[in-house]
Every structure is written in structure tokens, then in C-alpha cells.
PDB file of C-alpha atoms in Angstrom:
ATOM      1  CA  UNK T 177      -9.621   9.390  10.385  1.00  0.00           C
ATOM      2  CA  UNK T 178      -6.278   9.327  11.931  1.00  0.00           C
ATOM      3  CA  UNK T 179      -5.694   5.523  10.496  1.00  0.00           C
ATOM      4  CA  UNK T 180      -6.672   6.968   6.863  1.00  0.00           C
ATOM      5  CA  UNK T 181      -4.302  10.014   7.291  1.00  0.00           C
ATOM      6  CA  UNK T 182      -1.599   7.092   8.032  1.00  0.00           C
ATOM      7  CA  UNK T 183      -2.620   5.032   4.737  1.00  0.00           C
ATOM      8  CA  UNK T 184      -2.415   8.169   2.855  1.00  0.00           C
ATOM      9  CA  UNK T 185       1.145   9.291   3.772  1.00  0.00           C
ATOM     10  CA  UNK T 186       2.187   5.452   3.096  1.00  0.00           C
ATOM     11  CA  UNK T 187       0.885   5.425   0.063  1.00  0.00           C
ATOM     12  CA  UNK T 188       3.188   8.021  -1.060  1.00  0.00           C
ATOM     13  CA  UNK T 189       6.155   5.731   0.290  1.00  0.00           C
ATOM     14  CA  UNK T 190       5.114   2.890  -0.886  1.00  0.00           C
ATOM     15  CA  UNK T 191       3.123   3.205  -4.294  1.00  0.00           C
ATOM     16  CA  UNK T 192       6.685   4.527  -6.174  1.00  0.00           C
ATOM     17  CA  UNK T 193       9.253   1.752  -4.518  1.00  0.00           C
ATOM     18  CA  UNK T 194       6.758  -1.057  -5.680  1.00  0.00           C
ATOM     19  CA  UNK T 195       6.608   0.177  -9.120  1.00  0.00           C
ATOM     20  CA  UNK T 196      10.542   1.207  -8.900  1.00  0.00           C
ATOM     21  CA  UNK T 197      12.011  -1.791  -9.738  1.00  0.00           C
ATOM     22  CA  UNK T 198       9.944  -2.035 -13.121  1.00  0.00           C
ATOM     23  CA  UNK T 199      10.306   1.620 -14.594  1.00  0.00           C
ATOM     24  CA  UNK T 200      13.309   1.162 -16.663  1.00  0.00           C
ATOM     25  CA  UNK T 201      11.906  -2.230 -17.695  1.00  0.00           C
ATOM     26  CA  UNK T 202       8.549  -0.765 -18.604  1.00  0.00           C
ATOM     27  CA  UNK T 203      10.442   2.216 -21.174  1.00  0.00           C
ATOM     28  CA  UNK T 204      12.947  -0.110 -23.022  1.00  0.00           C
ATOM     29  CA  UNK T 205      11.768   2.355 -26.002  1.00  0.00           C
ATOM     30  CA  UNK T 206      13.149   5.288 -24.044  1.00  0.00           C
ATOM     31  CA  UNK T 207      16.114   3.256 -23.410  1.00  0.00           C
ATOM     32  CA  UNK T 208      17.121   1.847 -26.850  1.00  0.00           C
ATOM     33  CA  UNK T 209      15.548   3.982 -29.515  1.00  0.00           C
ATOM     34  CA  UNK T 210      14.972   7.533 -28.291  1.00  0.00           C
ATOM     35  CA  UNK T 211      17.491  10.034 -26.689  1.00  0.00           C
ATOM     36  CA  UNK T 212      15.422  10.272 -23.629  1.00  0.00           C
ATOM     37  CA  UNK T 213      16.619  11.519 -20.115  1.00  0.00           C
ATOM     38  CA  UNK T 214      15.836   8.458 -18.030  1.00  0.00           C
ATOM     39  CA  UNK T 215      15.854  10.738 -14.985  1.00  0.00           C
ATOM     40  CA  UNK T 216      12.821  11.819 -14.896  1.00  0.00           C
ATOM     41  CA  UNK T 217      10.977   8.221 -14.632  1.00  0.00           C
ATOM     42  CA  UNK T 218      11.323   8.208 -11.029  1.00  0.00           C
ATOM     43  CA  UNK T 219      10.137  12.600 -10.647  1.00  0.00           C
ATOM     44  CA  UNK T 220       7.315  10.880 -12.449  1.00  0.00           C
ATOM     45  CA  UNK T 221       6.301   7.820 -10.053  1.00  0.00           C
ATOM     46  CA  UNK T 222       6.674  10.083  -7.293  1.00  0.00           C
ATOM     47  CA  UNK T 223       4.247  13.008  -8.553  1.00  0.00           C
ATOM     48  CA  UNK T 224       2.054   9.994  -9.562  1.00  0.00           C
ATOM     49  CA  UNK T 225       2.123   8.793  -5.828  1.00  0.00           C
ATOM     50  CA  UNK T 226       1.428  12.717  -4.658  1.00  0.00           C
ATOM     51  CA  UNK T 227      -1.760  13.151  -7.079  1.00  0.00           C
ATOM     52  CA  UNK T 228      -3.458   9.756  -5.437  1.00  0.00           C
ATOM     53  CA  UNK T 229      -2.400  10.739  -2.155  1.00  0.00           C
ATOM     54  CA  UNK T 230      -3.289  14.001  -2.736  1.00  0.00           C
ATOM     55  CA  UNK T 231      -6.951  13.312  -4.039  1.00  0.00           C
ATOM     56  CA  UNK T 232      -7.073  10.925  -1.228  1.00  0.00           C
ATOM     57  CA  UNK T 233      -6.212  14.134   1.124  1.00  0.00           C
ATOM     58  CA  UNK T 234      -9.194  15.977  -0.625  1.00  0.00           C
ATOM     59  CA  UNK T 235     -11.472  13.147   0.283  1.00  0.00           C
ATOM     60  CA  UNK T 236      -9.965  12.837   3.704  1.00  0.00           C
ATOM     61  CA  UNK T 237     -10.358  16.595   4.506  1.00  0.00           C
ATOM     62  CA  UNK T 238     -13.700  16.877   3.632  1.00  0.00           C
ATOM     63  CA  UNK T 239     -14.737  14.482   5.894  1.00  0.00           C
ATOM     64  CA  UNK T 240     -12.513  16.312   8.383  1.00  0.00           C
ATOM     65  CA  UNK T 241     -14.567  19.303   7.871  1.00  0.00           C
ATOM     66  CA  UNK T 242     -18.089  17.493   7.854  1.00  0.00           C
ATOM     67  CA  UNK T 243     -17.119  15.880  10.913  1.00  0.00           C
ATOM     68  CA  UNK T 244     -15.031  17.792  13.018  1.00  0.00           C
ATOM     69  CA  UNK T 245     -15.108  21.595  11.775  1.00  0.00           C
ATOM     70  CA  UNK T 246     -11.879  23.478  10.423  1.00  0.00           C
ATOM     71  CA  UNK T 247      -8.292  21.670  11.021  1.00  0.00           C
ATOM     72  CA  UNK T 248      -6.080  23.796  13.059  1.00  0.00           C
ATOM     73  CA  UNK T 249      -3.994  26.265  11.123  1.00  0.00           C
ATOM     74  CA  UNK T 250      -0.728  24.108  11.780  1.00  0.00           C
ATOM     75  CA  UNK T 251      -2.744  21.876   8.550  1.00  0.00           C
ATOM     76  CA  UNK T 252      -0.366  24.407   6.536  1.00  0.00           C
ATOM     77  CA  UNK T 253       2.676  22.897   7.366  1.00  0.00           C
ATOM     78  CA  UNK T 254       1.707  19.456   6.137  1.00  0.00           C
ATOM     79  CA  UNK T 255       4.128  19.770   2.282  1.00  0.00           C
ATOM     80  CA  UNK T 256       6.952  20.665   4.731  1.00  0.00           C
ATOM     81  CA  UNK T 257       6.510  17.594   7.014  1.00  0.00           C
ATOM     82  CA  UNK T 258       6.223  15.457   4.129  1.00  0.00           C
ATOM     83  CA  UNK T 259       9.329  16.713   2.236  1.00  0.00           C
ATOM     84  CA  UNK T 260      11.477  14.587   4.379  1.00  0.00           C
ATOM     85  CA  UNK T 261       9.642  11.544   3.120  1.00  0.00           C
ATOM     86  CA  UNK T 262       9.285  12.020  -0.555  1.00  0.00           C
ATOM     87  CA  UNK T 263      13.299  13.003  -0.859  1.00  0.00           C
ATOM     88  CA  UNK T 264      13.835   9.202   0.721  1.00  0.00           C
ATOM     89  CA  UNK T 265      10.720   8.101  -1.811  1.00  0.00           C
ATOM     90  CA  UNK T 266      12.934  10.096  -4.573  1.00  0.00           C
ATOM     91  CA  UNK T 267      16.885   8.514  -3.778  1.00  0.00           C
ATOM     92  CA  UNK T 268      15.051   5.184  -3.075  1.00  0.00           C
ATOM     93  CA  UNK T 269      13.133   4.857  -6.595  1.00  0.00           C
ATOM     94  CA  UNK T 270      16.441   5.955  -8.353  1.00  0.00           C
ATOM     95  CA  UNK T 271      18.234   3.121  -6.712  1.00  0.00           C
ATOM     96  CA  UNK T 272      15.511   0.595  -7.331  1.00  0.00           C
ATOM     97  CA  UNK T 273      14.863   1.329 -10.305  1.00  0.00           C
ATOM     98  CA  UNK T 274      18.491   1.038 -11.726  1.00  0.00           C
ATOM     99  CA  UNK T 275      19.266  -2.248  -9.582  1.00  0.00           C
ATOM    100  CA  UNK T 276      15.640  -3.478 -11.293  1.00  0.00           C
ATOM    101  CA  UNK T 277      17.605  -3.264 -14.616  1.00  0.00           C
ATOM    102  CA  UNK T 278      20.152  -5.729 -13.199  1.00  0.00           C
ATOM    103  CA  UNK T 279      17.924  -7.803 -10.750  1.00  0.00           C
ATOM    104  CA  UNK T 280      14.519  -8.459 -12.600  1.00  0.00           C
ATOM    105  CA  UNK T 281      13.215 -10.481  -9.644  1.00  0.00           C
ATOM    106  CA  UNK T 282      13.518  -7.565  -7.094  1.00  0.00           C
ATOM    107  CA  UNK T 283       9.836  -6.507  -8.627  1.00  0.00           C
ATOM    108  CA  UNK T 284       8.559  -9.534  -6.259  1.00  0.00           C
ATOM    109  CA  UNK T 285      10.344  -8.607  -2.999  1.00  0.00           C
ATOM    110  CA  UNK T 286       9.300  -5.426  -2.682  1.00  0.00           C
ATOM    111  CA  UNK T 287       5.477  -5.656  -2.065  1.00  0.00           C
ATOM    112  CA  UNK T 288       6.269  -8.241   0.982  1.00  0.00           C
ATOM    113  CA  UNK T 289       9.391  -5.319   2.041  1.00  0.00           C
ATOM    114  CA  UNK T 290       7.040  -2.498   1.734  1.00  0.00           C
ATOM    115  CA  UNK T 291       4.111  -4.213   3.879  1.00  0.00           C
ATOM    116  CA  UNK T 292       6.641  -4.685   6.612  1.00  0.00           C
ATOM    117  CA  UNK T 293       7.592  -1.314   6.115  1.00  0.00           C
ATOM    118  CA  UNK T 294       3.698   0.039   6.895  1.00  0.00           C
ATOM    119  CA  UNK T 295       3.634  -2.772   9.700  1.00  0.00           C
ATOM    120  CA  UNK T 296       6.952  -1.171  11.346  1.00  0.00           C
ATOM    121  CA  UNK T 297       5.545   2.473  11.031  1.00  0.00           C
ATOM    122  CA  UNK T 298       2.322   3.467  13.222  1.00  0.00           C
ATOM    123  CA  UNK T 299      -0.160   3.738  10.320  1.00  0.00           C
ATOM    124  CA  UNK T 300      -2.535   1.483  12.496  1.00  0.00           C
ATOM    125  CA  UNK T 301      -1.018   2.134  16.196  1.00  0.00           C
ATOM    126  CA  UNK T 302      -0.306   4.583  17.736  1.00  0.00           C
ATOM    127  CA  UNK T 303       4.074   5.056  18.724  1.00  0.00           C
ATOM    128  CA  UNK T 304       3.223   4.928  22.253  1.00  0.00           C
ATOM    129  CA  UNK T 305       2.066   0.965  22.014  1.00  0.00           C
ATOM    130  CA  UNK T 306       5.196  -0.064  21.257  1.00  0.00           C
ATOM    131  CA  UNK T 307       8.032  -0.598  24.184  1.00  0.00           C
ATOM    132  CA  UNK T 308      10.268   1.932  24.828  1.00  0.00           C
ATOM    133  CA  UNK T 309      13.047  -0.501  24.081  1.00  0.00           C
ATOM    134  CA  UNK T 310      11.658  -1.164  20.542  1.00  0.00           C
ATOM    135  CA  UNK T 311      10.816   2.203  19.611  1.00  0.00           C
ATOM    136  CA  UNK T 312      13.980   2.395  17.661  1.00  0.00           C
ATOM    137  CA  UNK T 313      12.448   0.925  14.951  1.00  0.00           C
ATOM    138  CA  UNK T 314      10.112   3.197  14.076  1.00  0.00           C
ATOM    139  CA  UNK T 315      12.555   5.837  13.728  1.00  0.00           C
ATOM    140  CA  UNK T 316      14.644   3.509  11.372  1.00  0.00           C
ATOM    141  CA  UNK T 317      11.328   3.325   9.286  1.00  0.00           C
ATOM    142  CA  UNK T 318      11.259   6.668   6.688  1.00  0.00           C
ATOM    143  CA  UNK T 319       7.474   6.588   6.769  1.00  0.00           C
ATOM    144  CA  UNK T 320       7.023   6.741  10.893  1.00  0.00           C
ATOM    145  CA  UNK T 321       8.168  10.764  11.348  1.00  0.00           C
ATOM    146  CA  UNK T 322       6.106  11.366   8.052  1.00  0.00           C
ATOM    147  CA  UNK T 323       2.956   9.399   9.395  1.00  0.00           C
ATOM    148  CA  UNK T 324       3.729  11.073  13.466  1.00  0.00           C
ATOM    149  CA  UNK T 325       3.976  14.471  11.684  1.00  0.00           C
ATOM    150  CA  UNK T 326       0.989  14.283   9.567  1.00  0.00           C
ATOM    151  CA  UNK T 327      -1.230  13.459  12.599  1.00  0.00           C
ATOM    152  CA  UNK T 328       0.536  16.056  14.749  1.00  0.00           C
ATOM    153  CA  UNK T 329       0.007  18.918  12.381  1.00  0.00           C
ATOM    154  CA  UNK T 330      -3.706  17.735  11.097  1.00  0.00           C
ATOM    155  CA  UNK T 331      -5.268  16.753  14.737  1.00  0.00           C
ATOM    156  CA  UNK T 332      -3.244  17.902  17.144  1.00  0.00           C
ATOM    157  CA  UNK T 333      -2.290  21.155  16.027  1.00  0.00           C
ATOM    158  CA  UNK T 334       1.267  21.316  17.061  1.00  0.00           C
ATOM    159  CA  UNK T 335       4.156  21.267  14.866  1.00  0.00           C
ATOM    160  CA  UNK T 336       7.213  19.350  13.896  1.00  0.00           C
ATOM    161  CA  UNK T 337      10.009  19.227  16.188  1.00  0.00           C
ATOM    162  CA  UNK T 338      12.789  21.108  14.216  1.00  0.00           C
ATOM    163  CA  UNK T 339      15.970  18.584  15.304  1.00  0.00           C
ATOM    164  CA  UNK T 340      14.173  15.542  14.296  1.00  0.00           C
ATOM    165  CA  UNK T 341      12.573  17.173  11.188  1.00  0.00           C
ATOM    166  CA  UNK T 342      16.245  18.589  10.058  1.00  0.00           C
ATOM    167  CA  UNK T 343      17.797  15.322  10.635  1.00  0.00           C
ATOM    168  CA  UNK T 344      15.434  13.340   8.493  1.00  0.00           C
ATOM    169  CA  UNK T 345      15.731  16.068   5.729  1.00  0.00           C
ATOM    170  CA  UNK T 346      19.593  15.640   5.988  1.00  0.00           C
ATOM    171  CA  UNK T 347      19.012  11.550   6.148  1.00  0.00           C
ATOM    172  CA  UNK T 348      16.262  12.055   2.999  1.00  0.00           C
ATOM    173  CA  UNK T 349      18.652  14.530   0.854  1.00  0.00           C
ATOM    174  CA  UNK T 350      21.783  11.884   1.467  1.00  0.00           C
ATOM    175  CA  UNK T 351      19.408   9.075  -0.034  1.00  0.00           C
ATOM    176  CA  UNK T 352      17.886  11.403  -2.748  1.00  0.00           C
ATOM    177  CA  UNK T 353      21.621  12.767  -3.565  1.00  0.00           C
ATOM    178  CA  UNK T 354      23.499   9.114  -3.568  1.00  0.00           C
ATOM    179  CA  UNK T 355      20.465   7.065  -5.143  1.00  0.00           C
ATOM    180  CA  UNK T 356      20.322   9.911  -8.510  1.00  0.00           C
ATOM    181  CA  UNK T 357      24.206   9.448  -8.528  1.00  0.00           C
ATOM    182  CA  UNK T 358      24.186   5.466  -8.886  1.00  0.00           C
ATOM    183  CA  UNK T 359      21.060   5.553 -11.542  1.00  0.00           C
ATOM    184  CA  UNK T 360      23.489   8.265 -13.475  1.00  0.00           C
ATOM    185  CA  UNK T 361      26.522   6.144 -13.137  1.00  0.00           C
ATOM    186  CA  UNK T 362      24.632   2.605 -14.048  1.00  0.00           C
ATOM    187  CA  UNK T 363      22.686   4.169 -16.876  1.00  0.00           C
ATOM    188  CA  UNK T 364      24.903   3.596 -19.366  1.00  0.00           C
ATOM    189  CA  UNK T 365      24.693   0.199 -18.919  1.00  0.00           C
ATOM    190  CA  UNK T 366      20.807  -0.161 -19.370  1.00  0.00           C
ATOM    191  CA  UNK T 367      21.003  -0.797 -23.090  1.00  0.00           C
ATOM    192  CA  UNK T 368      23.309  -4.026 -22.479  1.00  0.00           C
ATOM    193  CA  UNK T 369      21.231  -5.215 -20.237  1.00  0.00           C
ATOM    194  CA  UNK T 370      17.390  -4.323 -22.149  1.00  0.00           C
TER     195      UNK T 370
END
């Protein structure tokens, strides 16, 4: 249970940066033909990735229920912990998705980037396995205080430490912020390129 609720918050990371790079690409219709705000392609791989992961959640809590009885009431805070994590998902599909325009082979390195990515986080360990000395790279990793939050709130009933979370909402609103402000600026250029 505590791997799947790993694979679930991961999925929401990494479902919209592999399909990032291709969005534009995908909608050259949107781009050429129709007046069509080009914005909203990455909102739209991002809810996509929070309906799967949320139907996986249904599934998962279920189980929870069946299995261990009622999740502690901390289970509430779960949208706020993950907030951080989809306003990185957000600033990072903007990016990727205008650079994918420009760079058509960066569809190809970013499954092999994004299973690194779930390799660096603790989806499958737990933080504590890795030495103290290397333990800055989980907190370089987006998805690791998502993943460490999810299981803190669901299992453990305690909730997110309010420095950390703050600073990766800062971090995550910097990233959403810059990455919509390069796929505005390079937009214009989409047509030349499609």
C-alpha cells in the first residue's frame, strides 16, 4: 500500500512531462488554423494526470478501508500536500512543451529522465535507506516531499512540516510562473516552426 500511494503521486509527475514535449506537436491545427489559446494544453495534461491518479486513489483507498479501517483524519490534507508538486508538474510541461516545438527529439529523453526521476524519489524505499550524505538528492527531486507527504498524511497521520511545505510551494510557483512566461514568449514562433 505505501509503494502504490508512491506510484500514484509519480504518476501525476511524470504522466504530463512525458507527454509535454509532444502537445504542441500533437495540435498543429490549434496552432496554424484556429485562434486557439495554446495555454491551456498543458492545464489539460495535468488534470488528465489528476483524474488517473485520482481514480487510482479511489482504488487505493478502498483497499485502505477493506484492509486497515478509516485513514486518519490528516487524509484531508492530501490536495494541499500535493499542490507543491503539480505547480512544478504545471511550469515544467509549459517549458517542455514549448522547447518540444524546437527540439523534436526531446520526446525520447524524457521517459529514461523521468524513470531516474522515480528511482531518485522514495516511491520504492523508504528516505531513511539512503545515507545521510546522499539525502540531498531526494530533496532536489520535486516528487520526494510529494511522495514523503502523501505517506505521512495517509498512514501516519501527521502532517506536513510548514517550512519545507512553504519552500517547495515558493520553489513550485517560481517554476509554474517562469515556465508559462517562456511558452508565452516562444509561442509566437510555433507556426514557423509547425
Amino acid at each position: 500500500m505505501i509503494l502504490f500511494v508512491g506510484l500514484i503521486v509519480f504518476g501525476i509527475l511524470a504522466e504530463p512531462l512525458n507527454r509535454a514535449p509532444g502537445l504542441v506537436l500533437e495540435n498543429v491545427s490549434y496552432v496554424k488554423k484556429v485562434v486557439f489559446p495554446l495555454e491551456i494544453l498543458p492545464f489539460v495534461a495535468l488534470i488528465s494526470a489528476l483524474v488517473t491518479g485520482l481514480v487510482s486513489f479511489a482504488v487505493f483507498l478502498v483497499v485502505f478501508v477493506v484492509t486497515y479501517g478509516m485513514p486518519p483524519i490528516t487524509i484531508l490534507v492530501l490536495p494541499v500536500v500535493l499542490l507543491p508538486l503539480m505547480l512544478f508538474v504545471l511550469g515544467s510541461v509549459y517549458f517542455l512543451a514549448s522547447l518540444g516545438v524546437f527540439l523534436r527529439d526531446l520526446r525520447q529523453v524524457m521517459q529514461p529522465v523521468t524513470t531516474a526521476m522515480m528511482f531518485l524519489s522514495p516511491v520504492f524505499y523508504p528516505p531513511e535507506a539512503v545515507p545521510e550524505q546522499y539525502r540531498w538528492l531526494l530533496h532536489a527531486n520535486p516528487a520526494s516531499m510529494a511522495v514523503i507527504g502523501a505517506r505521512d498524511v495517509i498512514f501516519w497521520g501527521h502532517t506536513p512540516n510548514i517550512i519545507e511545505w512553504s519552500a517547495s510551494f515558493v520553489i513550485a510557483l517560481l517554476v509554474a510562473v517562469t515556465g508559462a512566461l517562456w511558452f508565452m514568449r516562444t509561442e509566437r514562433a510555433f507556426a514557423d516552426v509547425v
